[in-house]
Coordinates of C-alpha atoms (C1' of nucleotides) in Angstrom, one line a residue:
Chain R
M13 CA -1.6 19.6 15.9
H14 CA 1.0 16.7 15.3
N15 CA 4.8 16.9 14.6
L16 CA 6.7 14.6 13.4
I17 CA 10.2 14.2 12.4
L18 CA 11.6 11.3 9.8
I19 CA 15.4 10.4 9.7
D20 CA 16.4 8.2 7.1
D21 CA 19.6 8.9 4.6
D22 CA 17.1 7.6 1.5
N23 CA 16.4 11.3 0.4
A24 CA 14.1 10.8 -2.1
F25 CA 12.0 8.0 0.6
L26 CA 12.2 11.2 3.0
T27 CA 10.8 14.0 0.3
V28 CA 7.2 11.7 -0.4
L29 CA 6.7 10.1 2.6
Q30 CA 7.0 14.0 4.4
R31 CA 4.5 15.2 1.3
R32 CA 2.2 12.4 2.3
L33 CA 2.2 12.5 5.8
Q34 CA 1.4 16.7 5.5
Q35 CA -1.2 15.6 3.2
T36 CA -2.9 13.8 5.6
G37 CA -3.0 16.4 9.2
F38 CA 0.4 16.4 10.5
F39 CA 1.3 20.0 11.2
S40 CA 4.9 19.8 10.2
V41 CA 7.2 17.0 9.4
S42 CA 10.7 17.8 9.6
T43 CA 13.2 15.5 7.6
Y44 CA 16.5 14.9 8.4
T45 CA 19.2 11.9 6.6
N46 CA 21.6 11.9 9.8
V47 CA 21.1 11.7 13.8
N48 CA 23.5 14.9 15.1
D49 CA 21.1 17.5 12.4
A50 CA 18.4 15.9 14.4
L51 CA 19.5 16.5 17.5
A52 CA 21.1 20.5 16.7
E53 CA 17.7 21.8 16.7
P54 CA 16.6 23.0 19.6
K55 CA 14.7 21.5 22.6
S56 CA 10.6 21.0 21.5
T57 CA 8.7 17.6 22.4
T58 CA 7.3 15.9 19.5
H59 CA 4.3 13.6 18.5
G60 CA 6.6 10.7 16.6
I61 CA 9.8 10.4 15.4
L62 CA 11.2 7.6 12.7
L63 CA 14.3 6.5 12.9
D64 CA 15.7 4.2 10.7
M65 CA 18.1 1.5 11.9
M66 CA 21.3 2.0 8.7
L67 CA 22.1 5.4 8.7
G68 CA 25.4 4.7 7.3
S69 CA 28.1 4.0 9.0
E70 CA 26.0 4.4 12.5
S71 CA 23.6 2.5 14.2
G72 CA 20.0 3.8 14.4
L73 CA 20.3 1.7 17.0
D74 CA 22.8 4.4 19.0
S75 CA 20.5 7.2 18.8
I76 CA 17.3 6.0 20.4
V77 CA 18.2 7.3 23.7
A78 CA 19.6 10.7 23.1
L79 CA 16.7 11.4 20.0
N80 CA 13.9 10.5 23.2
N81 CA 15.6 12.7 25.6
H82 CA 16.0 15.9 23.1
Y83 CA 12.6 15.7 21.8
Q84 CA 10.2 13.2 24.1
P85 CA 8.3 11.7 21.6
T86 CA 5.4 9.8 22.3
H87 CA 6.4 7.5 19.1
L88 CA 9.9 6.5 18.6
I89 CA 9.6 4.1 15.7
M90 CA 12.4 1.8 14.0
L91 CA 12.6 1.1 10.5
T92 CA 14.8 -1.2 9.0
G93 CA 15.1 -3.7 6.1
Y94 CA 17.5 -5.6 7.7
A95 CA 15.0 -6.7 10.8
S96 CA 16.2 -9.5 13.5
I97 CA 14.8 -10.6 16.9
A98 CA 18.1 -9.5 18.6
T99 CA 18.1 -6.1 17.3
T100 CA 14.3 -5.4 18.0
V101 CA 14.7 -6.7 21.7
E102 CA 17.9 -4.2 21.8
A103 CA 15.1 -1.2 20.4
M104 CA 12.8 -1.9 22.2
R105 CA 15.1 -1.8 25.5
R106 CA 16.4 1.8 24.4
G107 CA 13.1 3.1 24.4
A108 CA 11.6 2.7 20.8
T109 CA 8.2 2.3 21.0
D110 CA 7.8 0.3 17.8
Y111 CA 10.1 -1.9 15.2
I112 CA 8.8 -2.0 11.5
T113 CA 10.7 -3.5 8.7
K114 CA 10.8 -2.2 5.0
P115 CA 8.4 -2.6 2.9
V116 CA 5.7 -0.2 5.1
G117 CA 3.0 0.8 3.7
F118 CA 1.6 4.3 3.7
Q119 CA -1.6 3.2 5.5
E120 CA 0.6 1.5 8.1
L121 CA 2.9 3.9 8.9
V122 CA 0.2 6.2 9.9
Q123 CA -2.0 4.1 12.1
R124 CA 1.5 3.2 13.8
F125 CA 1.7 7.3 14.7
Q126 CA -1.8 7.3 16.2
D127 CA -2.0 7.4 19.9
V128 CA -3.0 3.7 20.8
S129 CA -2.3 2.2 24.0
P130 CA -0.5 0.2 24.2
S131 CA -1.2 -4.0 23.6
K132 CA -4.2 -2.5 21.8
N133 CA -4.3 -3.7 18.1
V134 CA -6.4 -1.8 15.9
P135 CA -6.6 -3.7 12.9
L136 CA -4.1 -2.5 10.2
A137 CA -6.5 -0.2 7.8
K138 CA -5.3 -1.5 4.2
P139 CA -2.1 -3.9 4.6
M140 CA -0.5 -4.8 1.7
T141 CA -0.3 -8.3 0.2
P142 CA 2.5 -10.3 0.3
A143 CA 2.8 -10.3 -2.7
Q144 CA 3.6 -6.8 -2.7
V145 CA 5.4 -6.8 0.5
E146 CA 7.6 -9.3 -1.9
W147 CA 8.3 -7.3 -4.5
E148 CA 9.6 -4.2 -2.9
H149 CA 11.6 -6.3 -0.8
I150 CA 13.0 -7.6 -4.5
Q151 CA 13.7 -4.1 -5.6
R152 CA 15.8 -2.6 -2.9
V153 CA 18.1 -5.7 -2.6
L154 CA 18.0 -6.3 -6.3
L155 CA 18.9 -2.4 -6.2
S156 CA 22.0 -2.4 -3.3
H157 CA 23.2 -5.3 -5.9
H158 CA 23.3 -2.7 -8.7
G159 CA 20.6 -5.0 -10.7
N160 CA 22.8 -7.6 -10.7
V161 CA 20.5 -10.6 -10.8
S162 CA 23.1 -13.5 -10.0
A163 CA 23.9 -11.6 -7.0
T164 CA 20.5 -10.8 -5.7
A165 CA 19.0 -15.0 -5.9
E166 CA 21.6 -15.4 -3.9
A167 CA 21.7 -12.5 -1.1
L168 CA 17.5 -13.3 -1.2
G169 CA 18.6 -17.2 -0.6
M170 CA 16.4 -17.9 -4.0
H171 CA 17.0 -19.4 -7.4
R172 CA 18.6 -17.0 -9.8
R173 CA 16.0 -18.5 -12.1
S174 CA 12.8 -18.5 -10.0
L175 CA 14.3 -14.6 -9.5
Q176 CA 14.3 -14.0 -13.0
R177 CA 10.7 -15.1 -13.4
K178 CA 9.2 -12.8 -10.9
L179 CA 11.3 -9.5 -12.4
Q180 CA 10.0 -10.3 -15.9
K181 CA 6.2 -10.8 -14.4
F182 CA 6.0 -7.9 -13.3
S183 CA 8.3 -5.6 -15.4
P184 CA 6.6 -5.5 -18.4
S185 CA 2.9 -5.2 -18.3
K186 CA 2.0 -6.0 -14.7
N187 CA 3.0 -3.0 -12.5
Chain K
M12 CA 20.2 -17.4 45.9
H13 CA 17.9 -16.8 42.9
N14 CA 14.9 -18.4 42.2
L15 CA 13.4 -18.7 38.6
I16 CA 9.9 -19.7 37.2
L17 CA 9.9 -22.1 33.9
I18 CA 6.4 -22.1 31.9
D19 CA 6.3 -24.5 29.0
D20 CA 3.9 -27.2 28.5
D21 CA 6.5 -29.5 27.7
N22 CA 7.0 -31.2 30.5
A23 CA 10.2 -33.2 29.7
F24 CA 12.0 -29.3 28.6
L25 CA 11.1 -28.3 32.1
T26 CA 12.5 -31.2 34.2
V27 CA 15.5 -31.2 32.2
L28 CA 16.3 -27.5 32.3
Q29 CA 15.3 -27.4 36.3
R30 CA 17.9 -29.6 37.2
R31 CA 20.6 -28.2 35.3
L32 CA 19.8 -24.6 36.4
Q33 CA 19.7 -25.9 39.8
Q34 CA 22.8 -27.3 39.9
T35 CA 23.9 -24.0 38.0
G36 CA 23.5 -22.5 41.3
F37 CA 19.9 -21.0 41.2
F38 CA 18.2 -21.2 44.7
S39 CA 15.1 -22.7 43.7
V40 CA 13.5 -23.7 40.1
S41 CA 9.4 -24.0 40.1
T42 CA 8.0 -25.4 37.1
Y43 CA 4.8 -25.1 36.1
T44 CA 3.2 -26.2 32.6
N45 CA 0.4 -23.3 32.5
V46 CA 0.6 -20.1 33.8
N47 CA -2.8 -20.7 35.8
D48 CA -0.8 -22.9 38.6
A49 CA 1.9 -20.3 38.5
L50 CA -0.7 -17.2 39.5
A51 CA -2.1 -19.5 42.1
E52 CA 1.1 -19.2 44.6
P53 CA 1.4 -17.1 47.2
K54 CA 3.7 -13.5 45.9
S55 CA 6.5 -13.1 46.3
T56 CA 9.3 -11.5 44.3
T57 CA 11.6 -13.7 42.1
H58 CA 14.6 -13.4 40.1
G59 CA 13.1 -14.6 36.2
I60 CA 10.4 -16.2 34.7
L61 CA 10.6 -17.6 31.3
L62 CA 7.5 -18.0 29.9
D63 CA 6.8 -19.8 26.1
M64 CA 5.2 -18.3 23.8
M65 CA 2.7 -21.6 23.1
L66 CA 0.8 -23.1 26.3
G67 CA -1.8 -25.0 24.3
S68 CA -4.2 -22.5 23.6
E69 CA -3.4 -19.7 25.4
S70 CA -0.7 -17.3 24.5
G71 CA 2.0 -16.6 26.5
L72 CA 1.5 -13.0 25.0
D73 CA -1.8 -12.5 27.5
S74 CA -0.1 -13.4 30.7
I75 CA 2.7 -11.1 31.2
V76 CA 1.4 -8.4 32.4
A77 CA -0.2 -10.9 35.3
L78 CA 3.3 -12.4 36.0
N79 CA 4.8 -9.1 35.7
N80 CA 2.1 -8.3 38.9
H81 CA 2.1 -11.5 40.9
Y82 CA 6.2 -12.2 41.1
Q83 CA 7.8 -8.5 39.8
P84 CA 10.8 -10.3 37.8
T85 CA 14.0 -8.9 37.3
H86 CA 13.5 -10.9 34.2
L87 CA 11.0 -12.0 31.8
I88 CA 12.3 -14.5 29.4
M89 CA 9.5 -15.2 26.3
L90 CA 10.9 -18.4 24.8
T91 CA 9.3 -19.3 21.3
G92 CA 9.5 -21.9 18.9
Y93 CA 8.5 -19.6 15.7
A94 CA 9.2 -15.7 16.1
S95 CA 8.7 -12.7 14.5
I96 CA 9.4 -9.0 14.9
A97 CA 6.0 -8.9 15.1
T98 CA 5.4 -10.4 18.2
T99 CA 8.7 -9.5 19.8
V100 CA 7.4 -6.0 19.5
E101 CA 3.9 -6.8 21.3
A102 CA 5.7 -9.0 24.1
M103 CA 8.0 -6.3 24.9
R104 CA 5.3 -3.3 25.5
R105 CA 3.6 -5.7 27.5
G106 CA 6.6 -5.7 29.6
A107 CA 8.9 -7.9 28.8
T108 CA 12.2 -8.3 29.0
D109 CA 13.8 -10.4 26.7
Y110 CA 12.9 -12.5 23.8
I111 CA 14.6 -16.1 22.4
T112 CA 14.0 -18.6 19.9
K113 CA 13.8 -22.0 20.8
P114 CA 16.2 -24.1 20.2
V115 CA 18.4 -22.2 22.9
G116 CA 21.6 -23.7 24.4
F117 CA 21.9 -23.6 28.2
Q118 CA 24.7 -21.1 28.6
E119 CA 22.4 -18.8 26.7
L120 CA 19.9 -19.1 28.8
V121 CA 21.6 -18.4 32.1
Q122 CA 23.4 -15.7 30.6
R123 CA 20.2 -14.0 29.8
F124 CA 18.9 -14.5 33.3
Q125 CA 22.2 -12.9 34.6
D126 CA 21.6 -9.1 35.9
V127 CA 24.0 -8.3 32.6
S128 CA 21.9 -5.9 30.4
P129 CA 24.4 -3.9 27.9
S130 CA 24.2 -6.4 25.2
K131 CA 27.2 -6.5 22.7
N132 CA 25.0 -5.9 19.9
V133 CA 25.5 -7.0 16.6
P134 CA 23.7 -5.9 14.1
L135 CA 23.7 -8.4 11.4
A136 CA 24.0 -7.2 7.2
K137 CA 22.3 -9.3 5.6
P138 CA 18.6 -8.9 3.9
M139 CA 16.2 -11.5 4.5
T140 CA 15.2 -13.7 2.2
P141 CA 11.2 -13.4 0.7
A142 CA 9.9 -15.8 3.3
Q143 CA 11.2 -13.9 6.1
V144 CA 9.7 -11.2 4.9
E145 CA 6.5 -12.4 4.3
W146 CA 5.9 -14.1 7.3
E147 CA 6.8 -10.9 9.1
H148 CA 4.3 -9.2 7.6
I149 CA 1.9 -11.5 8.0
Q150 CA 2.4 -11.6 11.9
R151 CA 2.2 -8.3 12.3
V152 CA -1.5 -8.3 10.3
L153 CA -2.1 -11.4 12.2
L154 CA -1.6 -9.5 15.8
S155 CA -3.7 -6.5 14.3
H156 CA -6.4 -8.8 14.2
H157 CA -6.2 -10.8 17.3
G158 CA -5.6 -13.8 16.0
N159 CA -8.2 -13.7 13.5
V160 CA -7.3 -16.3 10.4
S161 CA -10.1 -15.2 8.6
A162 CA -10.2 -11.7 8.8
T163 CA -6.3 -11.4 8.1
A164 CA -6.6 -13.5 5.0
E165 CA -9.2 -11.4 3.6
A166 CA -6.5 -8.5 4.8
L167 CA -3.8 -10.4 3.1
G168 CA -6.0 -11.1 -0.1
M169 CA -5.5 -14.4 0.1
H170 CA -7.1 -17.2 0.8
R171 CA -7.4 -18.3 4.5
R172 CA -7.1 -22.3 3.6
S173 CA -3.5 -20.6 2.2
L174 CA -3.5 -18.8 5.2
Q175 CA -3.8 -21.7 7.8
R176 CA -0.9 -23.9 5.6
K177 CA 1.5 -20.8 6.1
L178 CA 1.3 -20.9 9.7
Q179 CA 0.7 -24.2 10.2
K180 CA 4.1 -24.9 8.3
F181 CA 5.9 -22.9 10.9
S182 CA 4.9 -23.0 14.1
P183 CA 4.4 -26.5 15.3
S184 CA 7.5 -28.4 13.6
K185 CA 10.1 -26.1 14.3
N186 CA 10.1 -26.7 17.4
Chain X
dC8 C1' 42.2 -16.2 -28.2
dG9 C1' 40.1 -18.3 -24.2
dT10 C1' 38.7 -18.2 -19.8
dT11 C1' 35.0 -16.4 -16.6
dG12 C1' 30.4 -14.4 -15.2
dC13 C1' 25.8 -13.1 -15.9
dT14 C1' 21.9 -13.2 -18.6
dG15 C1' 17.7 -15.5 -21.3
dC16 C1' 15.1 -19.2 -21.3
dG17 C1' 13.2 -24.2 -22.5
dA18 C1' 11.9 -28.0 -20.4
dC19 C1' 10.3 -31.0 -16.7
dA20 C1' 9.7 -32.6 -12.3
dA21 C1' 8.9 -31.4 -7.2
dT22 C1' 6.2 -28.4 -4.5
dT23 C1' 2.7 -25.0 -3.3
dT24 C1' -1.4 -22.0 -4.0
dG25 C1' -6.2 -21.9 -5.5
dT26 C1' -10.8 -23.0 -4.1
dC27 C1' -14.9 -26.3 -3.1
dG28 C1' -16.8 -28.0 0.9
dC29 C1' -18.0 -30.2 5.0
dG30 C1' -18.0 -31.0 10.0
dT31 C1' -16.2 -29.3 14.4
dT32 C1' -15.6 -25.4 17.3
dT33 C1' -16.6 -20.8 19.1
dT34 C1' -19.1 -16.4 19.5
dC35 C1' -22.3 -13.6 21.0
dA36 C1' -26.6 -11.7 21.6
dA37 C1' -31.0 -12.9 22.7
Chain W
dT18 C1' -28.8 -20.8 28.2
dT19 C1' -29.3 -21.5 23.5
dG20 C1' -29.3 -20.9 18.8
dA21 C1' -27.4 -19.0 14.0
dA22 C1' -23.5 -16.8 12.7
dA23 C1' -18.6 -16.3 12.3
dA24 C1' -14.3 -19.6 12.6
dC25 C1' -11.7 -23.1 12.0
dG26 C1' -9.3 -26.9 10.6
dC27 C1' -8.6 -30.1 7.2
dG28 C1' -9.1 -33.5 2.7
dA29 C1' -9.0 -33.6 -2.2
dC30 C1' -7.9 -32.1 -6.7
dA31 C1' -6.7 -28.9 -10.4
dA32 C1' -3.8 -24.3 -11.4
dA33 C1' 0.0 -22.2 -10.9
dT34 C1' 4.5 -21.6 -9.3
dT35 C1' 9.3 -23.0 -7.8
dG36 C1' 13.2 -25.8 -7.8
dT37 C1' 16.8 -27.6 -11.1
dC38 C1' 19.8 -28.3 -15.4
dG39 C1' 21.5 -27.3 -19.0
dC40 C1' 22.7 -24.8 -23.5
dA41 C1' 23.7 -20.6 -26.0
dG42 C1' 24.3 -15.5 -26.4
dC43 C1' 27.0 -11.8 -25.2
dA44 C1' 30.6 -8.7 -22.5
dA45 C1' 34.6 -8.1 -20.0
dC46 C1' 39.5 -8.8 -19.0
dG47 C1' 44.8 -10.5 -19.1

DNA sequence: CGTTGCTGCGACAATTTGTCGCGTTTTCAA
DNA sequence: TTGAAAACGCGACAAATTGTCGCAGCAACG
């Protein structure tokens, strides 16, 4: 009934999400690691597009208009780990319908692809806890710093000691 | 040549801004401390509206549609002391044309009222701090629960008291 | 070697949360 | 209109977490 397009440069992320979305009942879920591939497909109307902001060198921002023209999706959702008000405003102006920050829970994502009239919010089914959100975010930054705790701590604006404690608190058992 | 409407509950802020804008050359600058007063005026087209998010009890968010209908402004700029992606998205969906955070420089504000839409966007590359990530997430869930603190706290698996403290920690002072 | 950078961790003060609980408002249906 | 239920705001105090110093062990490097 619905078909989706996912565009992200993280392949692992794509495959996992693709599978889960298909199990949820979306008719088809296409994935691409860059915008050009997505635009190379024949034109068709699509229910929703999930577009990552950071696609290597290019900015997902610059692809919003083209993707909207090509697929005319009901939803064009921007996804990013590095958010700011400025980019949000810009994305919405260019035609995005939503803008969310990683990490995002699967349930939440699905809900955003549902057809809800604008400005009519439905309570999120099962939001992540603040702790979960923080944990995933830390993991992402840690990964981008090749596991360097000191560098990660600085990037996150927190103290190395605190980061250490958080890490050892969740890695050995509680995960 | 241009006329503006400013809506904010801070009178001092209004008068200062009004004077400076008039000196800059805007034809007329009307100020109101609440939305109803602004809507009580006869309908007319207006160049721009500056709307504060925190208008005492009301949420500026709920007034966007009405103001747009009444004045059909070229610019409807939201202004807030505390910001989040979630509220930005919501504001843009409802018809805001821009969203900026206090404190805002006068020059910058004037620029936003110019008809220059092409934004030399600056996609920042720094990761958010855990606190920011948490804040964004909380705002998302809070918005989806229509501002209901109790329900939000439960959804997030945190205690109502803690949520309250977090919320009041960022909204009142950051002005 | 000596220097530099990262890590692991103890210790203690400074903050922040978890919890109770109680007196107002709000909300909403009878 | 009115009364109960649901929310809210917030004081208070213990429990838990974070901010800071500081020191020692290690690996890399010229």
